[in-house]
Coordinates of C-alpha atoms in Angstrom, one line a residue:
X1 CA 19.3 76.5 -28.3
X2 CA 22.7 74.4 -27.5
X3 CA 25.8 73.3 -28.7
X4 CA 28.6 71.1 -28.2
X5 CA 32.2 70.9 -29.0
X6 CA 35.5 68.3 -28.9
X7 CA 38.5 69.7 -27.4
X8 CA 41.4 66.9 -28.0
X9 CA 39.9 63.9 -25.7
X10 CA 37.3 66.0 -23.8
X11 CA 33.7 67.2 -24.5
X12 CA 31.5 69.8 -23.5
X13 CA 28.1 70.8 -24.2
X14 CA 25.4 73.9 -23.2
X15 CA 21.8 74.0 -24.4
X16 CA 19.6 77.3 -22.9
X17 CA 15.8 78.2 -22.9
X18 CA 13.5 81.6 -22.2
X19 CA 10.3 81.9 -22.3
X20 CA 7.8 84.7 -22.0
X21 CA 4.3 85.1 -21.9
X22 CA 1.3 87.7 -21.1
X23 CA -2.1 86.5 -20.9
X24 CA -5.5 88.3 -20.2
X25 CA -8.7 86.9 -19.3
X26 CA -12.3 88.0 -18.6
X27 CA -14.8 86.4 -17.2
X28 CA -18.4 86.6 -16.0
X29 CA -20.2 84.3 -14.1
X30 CA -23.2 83.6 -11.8
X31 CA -22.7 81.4 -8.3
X32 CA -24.7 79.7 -6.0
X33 CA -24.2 79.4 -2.4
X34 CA -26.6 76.8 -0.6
X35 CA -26.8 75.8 3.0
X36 CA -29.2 73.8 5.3
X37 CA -33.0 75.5 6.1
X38 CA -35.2 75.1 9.6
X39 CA -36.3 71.8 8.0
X40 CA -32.9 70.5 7.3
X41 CA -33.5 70.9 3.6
X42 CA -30.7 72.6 1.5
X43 CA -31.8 75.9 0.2
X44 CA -30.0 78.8 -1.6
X45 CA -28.0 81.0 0.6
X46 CA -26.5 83.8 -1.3
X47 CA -26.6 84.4 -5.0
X48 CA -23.8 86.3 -6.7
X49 CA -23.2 87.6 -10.3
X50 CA -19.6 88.0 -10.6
X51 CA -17.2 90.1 -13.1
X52 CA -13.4 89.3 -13.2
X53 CA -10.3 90.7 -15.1
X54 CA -7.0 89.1 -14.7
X55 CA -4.0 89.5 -16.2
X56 CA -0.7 86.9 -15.9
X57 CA 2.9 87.3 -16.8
X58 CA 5.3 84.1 -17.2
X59 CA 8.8 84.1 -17.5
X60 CA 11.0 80.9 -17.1
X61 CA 14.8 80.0 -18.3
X62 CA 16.7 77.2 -18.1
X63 CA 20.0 76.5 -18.8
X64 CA 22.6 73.8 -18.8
X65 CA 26.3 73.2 -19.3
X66 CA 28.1 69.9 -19.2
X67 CA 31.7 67.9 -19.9
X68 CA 33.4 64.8 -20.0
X69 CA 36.8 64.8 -19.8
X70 CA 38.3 61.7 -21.4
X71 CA 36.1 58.1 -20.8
X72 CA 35.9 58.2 -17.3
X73 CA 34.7 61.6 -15.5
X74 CA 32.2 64.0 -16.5
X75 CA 30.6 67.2 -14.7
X76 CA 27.1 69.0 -15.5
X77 CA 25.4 72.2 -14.4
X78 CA 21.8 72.9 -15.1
X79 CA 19.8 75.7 -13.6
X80 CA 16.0 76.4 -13.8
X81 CA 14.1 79.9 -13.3
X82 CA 10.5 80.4 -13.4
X83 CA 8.8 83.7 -12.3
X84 CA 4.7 84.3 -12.7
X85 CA 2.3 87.5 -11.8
X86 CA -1.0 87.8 -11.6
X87 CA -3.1 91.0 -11.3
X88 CA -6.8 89.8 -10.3
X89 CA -9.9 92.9 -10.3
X90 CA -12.9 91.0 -9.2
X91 CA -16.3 92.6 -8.2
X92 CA -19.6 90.4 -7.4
X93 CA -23.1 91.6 -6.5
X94 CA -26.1 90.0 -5.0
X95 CA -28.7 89.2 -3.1
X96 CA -27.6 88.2 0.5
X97 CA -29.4 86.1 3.0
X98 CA -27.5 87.2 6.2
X99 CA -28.6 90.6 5.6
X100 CA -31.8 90.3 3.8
X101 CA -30.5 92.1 0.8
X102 CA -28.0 93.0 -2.1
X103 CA -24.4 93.0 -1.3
X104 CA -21.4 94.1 -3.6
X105 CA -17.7 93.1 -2.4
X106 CA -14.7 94.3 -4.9
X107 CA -11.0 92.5 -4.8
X108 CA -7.5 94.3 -5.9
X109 CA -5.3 91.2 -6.3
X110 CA -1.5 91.2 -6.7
X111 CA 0.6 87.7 -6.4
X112 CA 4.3 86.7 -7.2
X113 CA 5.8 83.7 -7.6
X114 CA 9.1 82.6 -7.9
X115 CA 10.8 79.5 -8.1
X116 CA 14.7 78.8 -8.5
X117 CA 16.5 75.2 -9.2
X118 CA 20.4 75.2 -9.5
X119 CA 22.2 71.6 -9.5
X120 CA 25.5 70.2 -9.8
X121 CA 26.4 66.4 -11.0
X122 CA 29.6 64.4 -11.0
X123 CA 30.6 60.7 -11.8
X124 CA 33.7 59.1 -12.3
X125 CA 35.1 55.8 -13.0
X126 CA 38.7 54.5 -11.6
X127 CA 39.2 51.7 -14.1
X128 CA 42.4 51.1 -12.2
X129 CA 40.3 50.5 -8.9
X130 CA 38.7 47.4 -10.1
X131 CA 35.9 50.4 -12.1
X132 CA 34.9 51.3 -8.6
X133 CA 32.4 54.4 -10.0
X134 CA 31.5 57.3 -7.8
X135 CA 28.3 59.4 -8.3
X136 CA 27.3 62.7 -6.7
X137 CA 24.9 65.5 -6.8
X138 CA 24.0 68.4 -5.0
X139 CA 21.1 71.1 -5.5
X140 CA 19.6 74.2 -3.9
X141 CA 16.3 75.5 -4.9
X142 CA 13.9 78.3 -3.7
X143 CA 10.6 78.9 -3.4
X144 CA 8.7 82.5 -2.9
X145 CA 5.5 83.8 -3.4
X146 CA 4.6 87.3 -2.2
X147 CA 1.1 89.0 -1.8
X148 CA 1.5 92.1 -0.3
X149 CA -1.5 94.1 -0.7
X150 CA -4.8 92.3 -1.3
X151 CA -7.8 94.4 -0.4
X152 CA -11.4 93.2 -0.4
X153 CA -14.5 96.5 0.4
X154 CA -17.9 95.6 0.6
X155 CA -20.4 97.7 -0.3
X156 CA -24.3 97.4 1.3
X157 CA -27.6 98.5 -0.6
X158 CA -29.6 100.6 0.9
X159 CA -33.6 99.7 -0.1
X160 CA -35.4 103.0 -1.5
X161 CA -32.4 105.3 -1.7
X162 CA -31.0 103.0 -4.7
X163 CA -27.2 104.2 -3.2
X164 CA -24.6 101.8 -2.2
X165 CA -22.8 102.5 1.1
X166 CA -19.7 101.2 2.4
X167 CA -19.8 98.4 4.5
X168 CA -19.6 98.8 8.9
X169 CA -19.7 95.4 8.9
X170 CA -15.9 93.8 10.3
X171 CA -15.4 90.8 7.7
X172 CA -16.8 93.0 4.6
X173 CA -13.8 95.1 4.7
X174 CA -10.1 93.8 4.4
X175 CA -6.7 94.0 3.5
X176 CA -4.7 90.8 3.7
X177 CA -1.2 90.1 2.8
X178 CA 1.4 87.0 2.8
X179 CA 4.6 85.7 2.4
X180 CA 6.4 82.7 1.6
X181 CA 10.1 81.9 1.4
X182 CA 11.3 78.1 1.4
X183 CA 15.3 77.0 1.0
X184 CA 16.3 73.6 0.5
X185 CA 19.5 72.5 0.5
X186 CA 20.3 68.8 -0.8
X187 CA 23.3 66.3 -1.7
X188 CA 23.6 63.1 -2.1
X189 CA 26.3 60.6 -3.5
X190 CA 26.8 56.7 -4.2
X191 CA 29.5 54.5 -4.7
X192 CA 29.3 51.2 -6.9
X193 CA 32.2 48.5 -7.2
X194 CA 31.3 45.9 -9.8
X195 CA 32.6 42.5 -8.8
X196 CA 32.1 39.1 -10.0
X197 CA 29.5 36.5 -8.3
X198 CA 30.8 33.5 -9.4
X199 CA 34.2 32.4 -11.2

């Protein structure tokens, strides 16, 4: 939604945006891992049946607010916010060549990501400067994403007991996390004099 308004010579107009969403998906799939035999020939590795809920929340805004004052200056403001989730539960299961057998590995997932734009806009013209016109910007943004608890345990089967037991095995059982956070800091500006070539 937006607006604008005349006050006397001047102008000034705002527009602003949200939006919202919260999707969930399921899906079940089969995959293939294949790598190079004794003979050179490519042959299947590992093969997985895999289960996966995950569930993703958007929100973004945007906003914007600008004005011209008389013919010859005018000033703007926009800002942009956009902030996602996602909440991932994964398990897959099956046969493993490493270990000769079945294999089950479950994820817990949590990621956040957020993104921030804010700039600022000038330009003005000096009609009694020959309509020397000067143009300038400047922005700051930022950049996060934050996964701070993302655990993967695997689970071996155990051939004639039909009981899955955890995992000894280093790289079968994990937590992992991560963290990102990017600045940027930018301005810029021009200056244009318009003159005549020839007389």
């Amino acid at each position: 939604s937006g607006n604008g308004h005349q006050i006397g010579d001047n102008r000034i107009g705002y527009s602003a945006g949200l939006i919202w969403g919260n999707s969930w998906e399921k899906l079940t799939f089969d995959r293939t891992y294949y790598a190079l035999g004794d003979g050179g020939d490519v042959e299947p590795s590992h093969e997985y049946a895999f289960e996966q809920l995950q569930n993703q929340i958007n929100l973004s805004s945007i906003a914007s607010v600008g004005a011209e004052f008389g013919e010859h200056h005018s000033l703007s403001f926009s800002t942009l916010w956009m902030r996602s989730t996602e909440n991932t539960t994964r398990i897959y299961q099956g046969f493993n060549r490493d270990v000769d057998d079945d294999i089950r590995v479950t994820r817990l997932r949590w990621v956040e990501r957020d993104l921030a734009f804010n700039q600022i806009r000038g330009e003005h013209v000096f009609p009694g400067l020959k309509n020397l016109t000067l143009e300038w910007q400047g922005s700051l943004s930022f950049a996060k994403r934050n996964e701070p608890d993302r655990r993967e345990t695997r689970y071996d089967y155990e051939v004639g007991s039909d009981v899955w037991y955890l995992s000894d095995r280093p790289e079968g059982n994990t937590i992992f996390y991560s963290y990102l956070n990017d600045r940027n800091l930018d301005f810029s500006s021009s200056v244009s004099l318009p003159f005549r070539l020839f007389q």
